[in-house]
Structure formats: C-alpha cells, structure tokens
PDB file of C-alpha atoms in Angstrom:
ATOM      1  CA  UNK N   1      82.092 -25.204 -15.969  1.00 77.00           C
ATOM      2  CA  UNK N   2      80.915 -26.539 -12.707  1.00 80.00           C
ATOM      3  CA  UNK N   3      76.921 -28.346 -12.767  1.00 82.00           C
ATOM      4  CA  UNK N   4      75.092 -27.736  -9.493  1.00 83.00           C
ATOM      5  CA  UNK N   5      71.719 -29.626  -9.422  1.00 83.00           C
ATOM      6  CA  UNK N   6      68.674 -29.075  -7.609  1.00 83.00           C
ATOM      7  CA  UNK N   7      69.915 -31.648  -4.181  1.00 92.00           C
ATOM      8  CA  UNK N   8      72.971 -29.715  -4.294  1.00 90.00           C
ATOM      9  CA  UNK N   9      75.023 -32.683  -6.166  1.00 92.00           C
ATOM     10  CA  UNK N  10      78.609 -30.477  -8.048  1.00 92.00           C
ATOM     11  CA  UNK N  11      79.317 -32.374 -11.533  1.00 85.00           C
ATOM     12  CA  UNK N  12      82.432 -30.890 -13.473  1.00 86.00           C
ATOM     13  CA  UNK N  13      81.491 -30.606 -17.252  1.00 84.00           C
ATOM     14  CA  UNK N  14      84.556 -32.002 -18.834  1.00 84.00           C
ATOM     15  CA  UNK N  15      85.027 -29.212 -21.265  1.00 84.00           C
ATOM     16  CA  UNK N  16      88.587 -27.623 -22.686  1.00 82.00           C
ATOM     17  CA  UNK N  17      90.189 -25.319 -20.874  1.00 84.00           C
ATOM     18  CA  UNK N  18      89.076 -21.809 -21.103  1.00 84.00           C
ATOM     19  CA  UNK N  19      87.255 -18.498 -19.834  1.00 88.00           C
ATOM     20  CA  UNK N  20      83.513 -19.504 -19.744  1.00 89.00           C
ATOM     21  CA  UNK N  21      81.402 -16.354 -18.706  1.00 89.00           C
ATOM     22  CA  UNK N  22      77.540 -15.924 -18.546  1.00 88.00           C
ATOM     23  CA  UNK N  23      76.051 -19.665 -18.327  1.00 90.00           C
ATOM     24  CA  UNK N  24      72.675 -19.687 -19.476  1.00 91.00           C
ATOM     25  CA  UNK N  25      70.817 -23.294 -19.481  1.00 90.00           C
ATOM     26  CA  UNK N  26      68.191 -23.840 -22.152  1.00 92.00           C
ATOM     27  CA  UNK N  27      64.587 -24.214 -21.082  1.00 89.00           C
ATOM     28  CA  UNK N  28      64.589 -28.345 -21.239  1.00 90.00           C
ATOM     29  CA  UNK N  29      68.053 -28.294 -19.495  1.00 89.00           C
ATOM     30  CA  UNK N  30      69.691 -30.161 -22.682  1.00 92.00           C
ATOM     31  CA  UNK N  31      71.756 -27.376 -23.653  1.00 93.00           C
ATOM     32  CA  UNK N  32      74.349 -24.944 -21.781  1.00 92.00           C
ATOM     33  CA  UNK N  33      75.288 -21.726 -23.740  1.00 93.00           C
ATOM     34  CA  UNK N  34      78.266 -19.886 -22.882  1.00 92.00           C
ATOM     35  CA  UNK N  35      80.219 -16.762 -23.464  1.00 90.00           C
ATOM     36  CA  UNK N  36      83.392 -17.007 -24.641  1.00 87.00           C
ATOM     37  CA  UNK N  37      85.467 -14.081 -25.882  1.00 82.00           C
ATOM     38  CA  UNK N  38      82.944 -12.129 -27.749  1.00 82.00           C
ATOM     39  CA  UNK N  39      81.185 -15.205 -29.158  1.00 88.00           C
ATOM     40  CA  UNK N  40      78.416 -17.766 -27.921  1.00 91.00           C
ATOM     41  CA  UNK N  41      78.483 -20.980 -27.765  1.00 92.00           C
ATOM     42  CA  UNK N  42      76.149 -23.703 -27.301  1.00 93.00           C
ATOM     43  CA  UNK N  43      77.300 -26.768 -25.236  1.00 92.00           C
ATOM     44  CA  UNK N  44      75.492 -29.870 -25.702  1.00 92.00           C
ATOM     45  CA  UNK N  45      75.234 -31.413 -22.077  1.00 90.00           C
ATOM     46  CA  UNK N  46      74.573 -35.308 -22.937  1.00 90.00           C
ATOM     47  CA  UNK N  47      77.422 -35.809 -25.116  1.00 91.00           C
ATOM     48  CA  UNK N  48      79.201 -32.593 -24.608  1.00 89.00           C
ATOM     49  CA  UNK N  49      79.851 -31.521 -27.710  1.00 90.00           C
ATOM     50  CA  UNK N  50      80.140 -27.554 -28.675  1.00 89.00           C
ATOM     51  CA  UNK N  51      78.191 -25.512 -31.320  1.00 91.00           C
ATOM     52  CA  UNK N  52      79.772 -22.057 -32.163  1.00 91.00           C
ATOM     53  CA  UNK N  53      76.305 -19.629 -32.163  1.00 90.00           C
ATOM     54  CA  UNK N  54      77.655 -16.139 -33.267  1.00 88.00           C
ATOM     55  CA  UNK N  55      80.876 -15.879 -35.498  1.00 80.00           C
ATOM     56  CA  UNK N  56      83.191 -12.762 -35.542  1.00 69.00           C
ATOM     57  CA  UNK N  57      80.032 -10.160 -34.196  1.00 62.00           C
ATOM     58  CA  UNK N  58      81.227  -6.905 -33.065  1.00 62.00           C
ATOM     59  CA  UNK N  59      80.456  -5.175 -29.980  1.00 65.00           C
ATOM     60  CA  UNK N  60      78.681  -6.396 -26.910  1.00 63.00           C
ATOM     61  CA  UNK N  61      76.704  -9.561 -26.583  1.00 72.00           C
ATOM     62  CA  UNK N  62      76.162 -10.095 -22.544  1.00 77.00           C
ATOM     63  CA  UNK N  63      74.088 -10.685 -21.197  1.00 81.00           C
ATOM     64  CA  UNK N  64      71.691 -12.968 -23.363  1.00 88.00           C
ATOM     65  CA  UNK N  65      68.683 -15.709 -23.126  1.00 92.00           C
ATOM     66  CA  UNK N  66      67.142 -18.616 -24.721  1.00 92.00           C
ATOM     67  CA  UNK N  67      64.466 -17.793 -26.523  1.00 91.00           C
ATOM     68  CA  UNK N  68      63.110 -21.197 -26.686  1.00 85.00           C
ATOM     69  CA  UNK N  69      65.142 -24.714 -26.746  1.00 80.00           C
ATOM     70  CA  UNK N  70      66.008 -23.909 -30.550  1.00 89.00           C
ATOM     71  CA  UNK N  71      67.252 -20.152 -30.220  1.00 92.00           C
ATOM     72  CA  UNK N  72      69.274 -17.605 -28.197  1.00 92.00           C
ATOM     73  CA  UNK N  73      68.888 -13.934 -28.036  1.00 91.00           C
ATOM     74  CA  UNK N  74      71.680 -12.066 -27.916  1.00 90.00           C
ATOM     75  CA  UNK N  75      72.661  -8.000 -28.469  1.00 87.00           C
ATOM     76  CA  UNK N  76      75.427  -6.447 -30.669  1.00 82.00           C
ATOM     77  CA  UNK N  77      76.059  -3.033 -31.645  1.00 74.00           C
ATOM     78  CA  UNK N  78      76.227  -2.443 -35.571  1.00 68.00           C
ATOM     79  CA  UNK N  79      78.239   1.037 -36.200  1.00 60.00           C
ATOM     80  CA  UNK N  80      76.255   2.854 -34.305  1.00 67.00           C
ATOM     81  CA  UNK N  81      75.916   3.577 -30.536  1.00 72.00           C
ATOM     82  CA  UNK N  82      72.538   1.332 -29.544  1.00 77.00           C
ATOM     83  CA  UNK N  83      72.525  -2.208 -29.463  1.00 84.00           C
ATOM     84  CA  UNK N  84      70.013  -3.809 -31.383  1.00 87.00           C
ATOM     85  CA  UNK N  85      68.702  -7.634 -30.536  1.00 90.00           C
ATOM     86  CA  UNK N  86      69.222 -10.382 -32.528  1.00 90.00           C
ATOM     87  CA  UNK N  87      67.809 -14.225 -32.523  1.00 91.00           C
ATOM     88  CA  UNK N  88      69.841 -17.033 -33.761  1.00 91.00           C
ATOM     89  CA  UNK N  89      69.829 -20.764 -33.571  1.00 94.00           C
ATOM     90  CA  UNK N  90      71.415 -22.769 -30.824  1.00 92.00           C
ATOM     91  CA  UNK N  91      73.397 -25.049 -33.436  1.00 89.00           C
ATOM     92  CA  UNK N  92      75.058 -22.220 -35.040  1.00 87.00           C
ATOM     93  CA  UNK N  93      73.104 -23.350 -38.126  1.00 89.00           C
ATOM     94  CA  UNK N  94      72.121 -20.291 -39.463  1.00 85.00           C
ATOM     95  CA  UNK N  95      72.152 -16.439 -39.627  1.00 87.00           C
ATOM     96  CA  UNK N  96      71.232 -14.335 -36.794  1.00 88.00           C
ATOM     97  CA  UNK N  97      68.123 -12.379 -37.492  1.00 90.00           C
ATOM     98  CA  UNK N  98      67.391  -8.675 -36.282  1.00 89.00           C
ATOM     99  CA  UNK N  99      64.081  -9.058 -33.841  1.00 89.00           C
ATOM    100  CA  UNK N 100      64.177  -5.340 -32.356  1.00 88.00           C
ATOM    101  CA  UNK N 101      66.442  -2.386 -33.429  1.00 87.00           C
ATOM    102  CA  UNK N 102      67.264   0.269 -30.714  1.00 82.00           C
ATOM    103  CA  UNK N 103      68.422   3.393 -30.886  1.00 83.00           C
ATOM    104  CA  UNK N 104      69.573   3.198 -27.179  1.00 86.00           C
ATOM    105  CA  UNK N 105      71.762   0.261 -25.579  1.00 86.00           C
ATOM    106  CA  UNK N 106      68.979  -2.880 -24.924  1.00 88.00           C
ATOM    107  CA  UNK N 107      69.617  -6.421 -23.987  1.00 90.00           C
ATOM    108  CA  UNK N 108      66.968  -9.451 -24.223  1.00 91.00           C
ATOM    109  CA  UNK N 109      67.082 -11.253 -20.739  1.00 92.00           C
ATOM    110  CA  UNK N 110      64.144 -13.581 -19.872  1.00 93.00           C
ATOM    111  CA  UNK N 111      61.111 -15.127 -21.972  1.00 94.00           C
ATOM    112  CA  UNK N 112      57.991 -15.808 -20.477  1.00 94.00           C
ATOM    113  CA  UNK N 113      56.306 -19.029 -21.397  1.00 91.00           C
ATOM    114  CA  UNK N 114      54.172 -17.519 -24.086  1.00 89.00           C
ATOM    115  CA  UNK N 115      56.920 -16.042 -25.760  1.00 91.00           C
ATOM    116  CA  UNK N 116      57.396 -12.506 -24.389  1.00 93.00           C
ATOM    117  CA  UNK N 117      60.311 -11.265 -24.061  1.00 91.00           C
ATOM    118  CA  UNK N 118      61.508  -9.163 -21.143  1.00 92.00           C
ATOM    119  CA  UNK N 119      64.563  -6.633 -21.852  1.00 91.00           C
ATOM    120  CA  UNK N 120      66.285  -3.877 -20.450  1.00 88.00           C
ATOM    121  CA  UNK N 121      67.065  -0.855 -21.811  1.00 87.00           C
ATOM    122  CA  UNK N 122      69.780   2.368 -21.024  1.00 86.00           C
ATOM    123  CA  UNK N 123      68.275   5.413 -21.697  1.00 84.00           C
ATOM    124  CA  UNK N 124      70.052   8.766 -22.003  1.00 83.00           C
ATOM    125  CA  UNK N 125      67.448  10.191 -19.240  1.00 84.00           C
ATOM    126  CA  UNK N 126      65.705   7.416 -17.670  1.00 86.00           C
ATOM    127  CA  UNK N 127      69.051   5.343 -17.386  1.00 89.00           C
ATOM    128  CA  UNK N 128      68.207   1.818 -17.471  1.00 92.00           C
ATOM    129  CA  UNK N 129      64.106   0.761 -17.782  1.00 93.00           C
ATOM    130  CA  UNK N 130      62.345  -2.603 -18.179  1.00 94.00           C
ATOM    131  CA  UNK N 131      60.058  -3.415 -21.521  1.00 93.00           C
ATOM    132  CA  UNK N 132      58.011  -6.145 -22.950  1.00 94.00           C
ATOM    133  CA  UNK N 133      57.869  -7.354 -26.057  1.00 92.00           C
ATOM    134  CA  UNK N 134      55.108  -9.523 -26.796  1.00 91.00           C
ATOM    135  CA  UNK N 135      55.392 -11.950 -30.220  1.00 90.00           C
ATOM    136  CA  UNK N 136      54.704 -10.011 -32.816  1.00 85.00           C
ATOM    137  CA  UNK N 137      53.483  -7.008 -31.224  1.00 83.00           C
ATOM    138  CA  UNK N 138      55.135  -3.786 -30.025  1.00 87.00           C
ATOM    139  CA  UNK N 139      57.573  -3.413 -27.254  1.00 88.00           C
ATOM    140  CA  UNK N 140      55.463  -2.077 -23.830  1.00 91.00           C
ATOM    141  CA  UNK N 141      57.288  -0.315 -20.885  1.00 92.00           C
ATOM    142  CA  UNK N 142      57.175  -2.068 -17.840  1.00 94.00           C
ATOM    143  CA  UNK N 143      58.957  -0.019 -15.550  1.00 93.00           C
ATOM    144  CA  UNK N 144      60.864   3.167 -16.123  1.00 91.00           C
ATOM    145  CA  UNK N 145      61.906   5.275 -12.897  1.00 91.00           C
ATOM    146  CA  UNK N 146      64.589   7.849 -12.338  1.00 90.00           C
ATOM    147  CA  UNK N 147      66.540   4.868 -10.937  1.00 93.00           C
ATOM    148  CA  UNK N 148      68.204   2.017 -12.841  1.00 92.00           C
ATOM    149  CA  UNK N 149      65.852  -0.988 -13.439  1.00 94.00           C
ATOM    150  CA  UNK N 150      67.774  -3.920 -15.077  1.00 91.00           C
ATOM    151  CA  UNK N 151      67.909  -7.409 -15.352  1.00 91.00           C
ATOM    152  CA  UNK N 152      64.379  -8.649 -15.135  1.00 94.00           C
ATOM    153  CA  UNK N 153      63.822 -12.102 -15.467  1.00 94.00           C
ATOM    154  CA  UNK N 154      60.419 -13.880 -15.756  1.00 95.00           C
ATOM    155  CA  UNK N 155      59.523 -16.742 -12.902  1.00 95.00           C
ATOM    156  CA  UNK N 156      59.085 -20.340 -14.634  1.00 91.00           C
ATOM    157  CA  UNK N 157      55.211 -19.611 -15.172  1.00 94.00           C
ATOM    158  CA  UNK N 158      55.471 -16.288 -16.235  1.00 95.00           C
ATOM    159  CA  UNK N 159      53.610 -14.456 -13.493  1.00 96.00           C
ATOM    160  CA  UNK N 160      56.046 -12.707 -11.808  1.00 96.00           C
ATOM    161  CA  UNK N 161      59.178 -10.515 -13.328  1.00 97.00           C
ATOM    162  CA  UNK N 162      62.357 -10.343 -10.690  1.00 97.00           C
ATOM    163  CA  UNK N 163      64.701  -7.375 -11.356  1.00 96.00           C
ATOM    164  CA  UNK N 164      67.260  -5.204  -9.652  1.00 96.00           C
ATOM    165  CA  UNK N 165      66.763  -1.636  -9.232  1.00 95.00           C
ATOM    166  CA  UNK N 166      68.804   0.849  -7.000  1.00 94.00           C
ATOM    167  CA  UNK N 167      66.031   3.573  -5.623  1.00 92.00           C
ATOM    168  CA  UNK N 168      67.270   2.083  -1.992  1.00 91.00           C
ATOM    169  CA  UNK N 169      70.689   3.675  -3.171  1.00 93.00           C
ATOM    170  CA  UNK N 170      72.125   0.116  -3.329  1.00 94.00           C
ATOM    171  CA  UNK N 171      71.231  -2.911  -5.518  1.00 96.00           C
ATOM    172  CA  UNK N 172      68.255  -4.915  -4.190  1.00 96.00           C
ATOM    173  CA  UNK N 173      66.283  -7.870  -6.299  1.00 97.00           C
ATOM    174  CA  UNK N 174      62.372  -6.723  -6.230  1.00 96.00           C
ATOM    175  CA  UNK N 175      59.898  -8.895  -7.430  1.00 97.00           C
ATOM    176  CA  UNK N 176      56.480  -7.327  -9.136  1.00 96.00           C
ATOM    177  CA  UNK N 177      53.484  -9.243 -11.137  1.00 97.00           C
ATOM    178  CA  UNK N 178      54.055  -9.616 -14.829  1.00 95.00           C
ATOM    179  CA  UNK N 179      50.837  -8.150 -14.765  1.00 92.00           C
ATOM    180  CA  UNK N 180      51.619  -4.750 -13.162  1.00 88.00           C
ATOM    181  CA  UNK N 181      51.418  -3.899  -9.306  1.00 89.00           C
ATOM    182  CA  UNK N 182      53.128  -3.033  -6.553  1.00 92.00           C
ATOM    183  CA  UNK N 183      56.886  -4.441  -5.949  1.00 93.00           C
ATOM    184  CA  UNK N 184      57.759  -6.865  -3.416  1.00 95.00           C
ATOM    185  CA  UNK N 185      61.855  -6.923  -1.912  1.00 94.00           C
ATOM    186  CA  UNK N 186      63.283 -10.234  -1.976  1.00 94.00           C
ATOM    187  CA  UNK N 187      67.014  -9.610  -0.852  1.00 95.00           C
ATOM    188  CA  UNK N 188      67.857  -8.325   2.496  1.00 90.00           C
ATOM    189  CA  UNK N 189      71.045  -6.118   2.760  1.00 90.00           C
ATOM    190  CA  UNK N 190      71.420  -5.625  -1.046  1.00 92.00           C
ATOM    191  CA  UNK N 191      71.465  -8.103  -3.755  1.00 92.00           C
ATOM    192  CA  UNK N 192      71.784  -8.629  -7.699  1.00 89.00           C
TER     193      UNK N 192
END
C-alpha cells in the first residue's frame, strides 16, 4: 500500500504482502480501511496494526465508506438478490448492525458531516440511482433518470455531491449542490 500526502510525497506502508483493494481513509486520517479477499480490515496508521472488521461475510462488500471515525458502512447479501447496508465498529470489536434493508442492490459511498449517507441503488427499471439517508429518517431520492448515476461522494463541507453518470454516452464526473439544482461537469473527455 502506497500513501501519498497533499504535497505529493509518497510513503510505502510496511504491511504484509497481499492484495489490498478499495482503500478508504478515516475522516481523521488515523485509520485506513482496506478490502482483503471478501473481508474488510482497518489499519491504524501510526502503529500499522490491523483489525479485521468483517468475518466470513457472504456477498459483495465493495464499495464501503467510513460512517465516522469509529464505524464503517458496507453492503452484503443475505440469501436474497438485494444488498443490505450494515454498520460495524472499525476496530472489529462488535457485530455488524443492519442499517438499511434493500430489495435491490445498494451501496453506501459517502457520509456528509451531519451524518447523512449518500448511496446508490441498482434498480431494475431506472438502473443505478442516488439516494440520501439522513440520520433517523427515511431515505429520499436525490437523482434517478433512465441513465446510471453512481458512486456519490460528499464534498468535505457537505454542500456538494460529486457522482458518475453515463448520460453523455460515457462515464463523466458531475457535481451538484446537495440541496438540489443543476449539474456542473467536472471531467473532460470522460472520467470516474
């Protein structure tokens, strides 16, 4: 695993050899969540200790995101076609808790500073759509068209959502105010 700071300086993290995928830095920058096989591990970056977060789960876990510094959100299949979203302690100390049951495949991809979760869902008729789940409330549709909209990410201040649609005939990166409104194209000649 290679770490790159904001000045462009590279640092190799001395981790055991392995196939690490989908690295996600914790909000405070002290931990790194990584996929190893079909499980998620949390690495404490100062001491380079590794905690296994999921154990023998079935189905898809990726992508996943940090809920706060202490919890990670991930999706998995439980003997059905849909994916449910779970929350689990980042230190591997607890049992995953069901956060949102789904009839379709759904993935949590980002969390705003106030705790609203951005997610996308694979819907049978409208393909992939973006939904928002505010704390303690029912999820609401943010964007659903006849095209794919996926991998929504909040800006650090929570005011903007970047996402990847394919309405131009290829993947692009757009940004839209989290409160709604028109899109602004960020990518040039495609992007993800």
